Every structure is written in structure tokens, then in C-alpha cells.
Coordinates of N, CA, C and O in Angstrom, one line a residue:
X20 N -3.0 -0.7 8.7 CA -1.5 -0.7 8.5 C -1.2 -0.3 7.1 O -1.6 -1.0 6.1
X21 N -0.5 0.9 6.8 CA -0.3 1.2 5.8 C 0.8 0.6 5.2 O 1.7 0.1 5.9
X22 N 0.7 0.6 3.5 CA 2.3 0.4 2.7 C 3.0 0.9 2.2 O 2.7 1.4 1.1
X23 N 4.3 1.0 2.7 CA 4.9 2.3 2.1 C 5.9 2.3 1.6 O 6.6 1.5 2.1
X24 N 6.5 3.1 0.3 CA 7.6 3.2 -0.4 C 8.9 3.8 1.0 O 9.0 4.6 1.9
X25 N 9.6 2.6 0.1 CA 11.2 3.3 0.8 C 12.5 3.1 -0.2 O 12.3 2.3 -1.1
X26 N 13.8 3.7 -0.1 CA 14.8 3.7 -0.8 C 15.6 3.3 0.5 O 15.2 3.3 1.6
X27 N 16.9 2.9 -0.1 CA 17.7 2.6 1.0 C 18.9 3.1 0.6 O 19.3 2.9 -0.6
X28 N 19.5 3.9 1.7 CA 20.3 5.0 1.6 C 22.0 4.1 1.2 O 23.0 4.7 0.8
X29 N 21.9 2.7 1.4 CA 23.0 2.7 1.1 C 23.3 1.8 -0.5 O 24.3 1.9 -1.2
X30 N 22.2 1.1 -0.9 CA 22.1 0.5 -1.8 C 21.5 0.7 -3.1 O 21.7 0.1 -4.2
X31 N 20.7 1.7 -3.0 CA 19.6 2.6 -3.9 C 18.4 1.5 -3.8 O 18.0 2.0 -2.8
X32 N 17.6 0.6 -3.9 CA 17.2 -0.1 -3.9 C 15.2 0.2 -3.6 O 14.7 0.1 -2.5
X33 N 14.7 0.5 -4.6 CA 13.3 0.8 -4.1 C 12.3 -0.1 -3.9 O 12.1 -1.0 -4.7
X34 N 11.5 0.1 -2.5 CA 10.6 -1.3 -2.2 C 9.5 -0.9 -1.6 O 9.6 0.3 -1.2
X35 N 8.6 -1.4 -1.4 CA 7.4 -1.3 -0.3 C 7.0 -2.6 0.7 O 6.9 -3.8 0.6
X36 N 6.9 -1.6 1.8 CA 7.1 -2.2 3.2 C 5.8 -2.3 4.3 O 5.9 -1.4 5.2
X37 N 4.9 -3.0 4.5 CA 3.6 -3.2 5.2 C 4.5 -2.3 6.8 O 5.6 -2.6 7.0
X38 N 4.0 -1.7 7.3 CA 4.4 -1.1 8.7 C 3.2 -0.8 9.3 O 2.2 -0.3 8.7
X39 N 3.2 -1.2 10.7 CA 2.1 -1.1 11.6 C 1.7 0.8 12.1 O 0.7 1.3 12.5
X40 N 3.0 1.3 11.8 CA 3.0 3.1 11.9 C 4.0 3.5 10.9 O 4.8 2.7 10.5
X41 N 3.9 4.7 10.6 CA 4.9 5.0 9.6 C 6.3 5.7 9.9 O 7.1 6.2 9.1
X42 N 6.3 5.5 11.8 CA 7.4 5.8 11.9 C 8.2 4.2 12.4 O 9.0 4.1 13.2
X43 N 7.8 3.6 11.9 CA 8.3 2.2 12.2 C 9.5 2.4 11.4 O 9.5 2.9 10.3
X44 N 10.6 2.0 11.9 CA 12.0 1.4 11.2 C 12.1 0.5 10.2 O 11.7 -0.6 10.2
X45 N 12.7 1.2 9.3 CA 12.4 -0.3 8.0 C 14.1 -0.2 7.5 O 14.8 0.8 7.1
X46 N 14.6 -1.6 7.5 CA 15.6 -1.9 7.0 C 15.6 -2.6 5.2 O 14.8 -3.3 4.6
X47 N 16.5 -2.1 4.8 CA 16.6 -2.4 3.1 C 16.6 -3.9 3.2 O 17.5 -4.4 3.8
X48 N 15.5 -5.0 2.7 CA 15.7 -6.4 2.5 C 16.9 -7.2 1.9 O 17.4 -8.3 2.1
X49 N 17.3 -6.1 1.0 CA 18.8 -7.3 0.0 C 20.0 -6.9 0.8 O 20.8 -7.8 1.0
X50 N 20.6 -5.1 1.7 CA 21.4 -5.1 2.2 C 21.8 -5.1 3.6 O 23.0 -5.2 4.1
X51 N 19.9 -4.7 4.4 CA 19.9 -4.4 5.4 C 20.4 -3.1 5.9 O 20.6 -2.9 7.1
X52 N 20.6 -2.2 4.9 CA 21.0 -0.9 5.3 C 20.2 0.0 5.4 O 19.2 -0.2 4.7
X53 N 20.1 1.3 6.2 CA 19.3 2.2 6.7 C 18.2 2.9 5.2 O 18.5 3.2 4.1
X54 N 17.2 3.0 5.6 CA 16.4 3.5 4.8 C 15.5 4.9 5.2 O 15.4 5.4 6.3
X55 N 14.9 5.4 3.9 CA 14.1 6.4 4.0 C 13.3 6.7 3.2 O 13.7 6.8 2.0
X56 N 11.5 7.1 3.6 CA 10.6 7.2 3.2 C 10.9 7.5 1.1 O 11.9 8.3 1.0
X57 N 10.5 7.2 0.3 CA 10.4 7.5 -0.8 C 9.0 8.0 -1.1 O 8.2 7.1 -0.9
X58 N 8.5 9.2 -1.5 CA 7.5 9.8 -1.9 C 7.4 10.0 -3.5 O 6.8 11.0 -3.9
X59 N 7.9 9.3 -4.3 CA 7.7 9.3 -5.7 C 6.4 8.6 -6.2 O 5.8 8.7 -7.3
X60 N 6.1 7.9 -5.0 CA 4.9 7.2 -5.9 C 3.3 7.9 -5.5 O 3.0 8.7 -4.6
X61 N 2.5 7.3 -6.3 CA 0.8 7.8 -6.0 C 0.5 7.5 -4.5 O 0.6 6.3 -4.0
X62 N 0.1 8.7 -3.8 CA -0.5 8.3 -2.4 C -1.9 8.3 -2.6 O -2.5 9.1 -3.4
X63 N -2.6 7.1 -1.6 CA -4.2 7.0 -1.7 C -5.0 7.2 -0.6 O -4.2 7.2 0.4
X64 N -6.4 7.3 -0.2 CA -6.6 7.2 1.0 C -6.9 6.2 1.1 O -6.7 5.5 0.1
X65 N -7.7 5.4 2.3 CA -8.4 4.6 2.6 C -9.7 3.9 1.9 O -10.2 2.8 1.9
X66 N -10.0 5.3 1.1 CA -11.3 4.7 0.2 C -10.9 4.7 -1.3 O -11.7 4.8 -2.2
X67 N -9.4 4.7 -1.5 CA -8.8 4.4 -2.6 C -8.3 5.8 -3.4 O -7.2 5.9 -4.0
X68 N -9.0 6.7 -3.4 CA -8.9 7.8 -4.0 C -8.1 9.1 -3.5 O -8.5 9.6 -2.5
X69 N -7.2 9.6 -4.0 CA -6.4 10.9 -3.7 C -7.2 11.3 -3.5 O -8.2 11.3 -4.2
X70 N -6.6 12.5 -1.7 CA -7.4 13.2 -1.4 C -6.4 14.9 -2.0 O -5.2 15.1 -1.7
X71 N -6.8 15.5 -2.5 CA -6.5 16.8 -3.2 C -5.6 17.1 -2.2 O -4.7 17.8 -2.7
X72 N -5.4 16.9 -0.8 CA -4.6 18.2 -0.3 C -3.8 17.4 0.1 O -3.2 17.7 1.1
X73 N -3.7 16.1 -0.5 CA -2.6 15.0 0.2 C -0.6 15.8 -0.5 O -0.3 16.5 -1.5
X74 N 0.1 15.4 0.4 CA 1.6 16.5 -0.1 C 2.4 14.7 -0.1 O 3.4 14.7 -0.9
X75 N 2.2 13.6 0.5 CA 2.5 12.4 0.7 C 3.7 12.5 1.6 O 4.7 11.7 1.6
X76 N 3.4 13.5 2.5 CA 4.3 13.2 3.4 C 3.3 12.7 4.3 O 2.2 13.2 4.5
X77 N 3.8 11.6 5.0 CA 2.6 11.3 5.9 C 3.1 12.1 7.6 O 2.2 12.2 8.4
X78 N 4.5 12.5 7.8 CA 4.6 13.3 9.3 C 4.0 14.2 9.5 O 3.6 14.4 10.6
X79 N 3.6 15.0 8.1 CA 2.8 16.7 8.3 C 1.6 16.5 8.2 O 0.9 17.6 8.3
X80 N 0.8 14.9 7.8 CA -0.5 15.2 7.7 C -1.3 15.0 8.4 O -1.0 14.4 9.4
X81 N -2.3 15.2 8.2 CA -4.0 15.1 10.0 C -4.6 13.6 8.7 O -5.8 13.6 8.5
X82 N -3.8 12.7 8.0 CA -4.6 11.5 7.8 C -5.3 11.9 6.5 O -5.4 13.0 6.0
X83 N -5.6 11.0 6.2 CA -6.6 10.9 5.0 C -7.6 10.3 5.7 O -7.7 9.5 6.6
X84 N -8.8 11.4 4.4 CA -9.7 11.5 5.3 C -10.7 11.1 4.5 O -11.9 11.1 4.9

């Protein structure tokens, strides 16, 4: 289960969110308003270390590998 950065579109509000898939729905905690993925921060793989061809979008990628 990955953790992932999100902003929330109505409050600005940046947080990280445990989600079982990363197209799971995630609501903003303080306003409950709609959110979306935030890619500002460092993506890792599984054995901790950036993989070079990581873009941190996680829809376009085949996984870290």
C-alpha cells in the first residue's frame, strides 16, 4: 500500500494519504473537499531508492522496479 502526496483543490492543504491503490479517492482531512495527486515530493521504490526513469506519475508507470 503505497503513501501518497495530495493537495486539495478546494482548500490548498498538502498531506499524505496511506491508499490501498492509487486510484483510491482521497478526501482533504480538515475540509473534506475533492483532491488531487501532488507530485512535488521525492518518489521511491520499494527498496527505498529512486528508480532513474521514475516521472512520479504513478498512472503512466509499469511500477517500480
Amino acid at each position: 500500500m503505497p503513501i501518497l502526496q495530495y493537495k486539495c483543490k478546494k482548500c490548498g492543504k498538502k498531506f499524505e494519504e496511506l491508499v490501498k491503490v492509487y486510484t483510491d479517492k482521497v478526501v482533504c482531512p480538515d475540509c473534506g473537499g475533492e483532491t488531487e495527486r501532488d507530485y512535488a515530493g521525492t518518489m521511491y521504490s520499494s527498496t527505498g531508492k529512486r528508480p532513474p526513469s521514475c516521472t512520479g506519475h504513478c498512472a503512466t508507470c509499469g511500477g517500480c522496479h
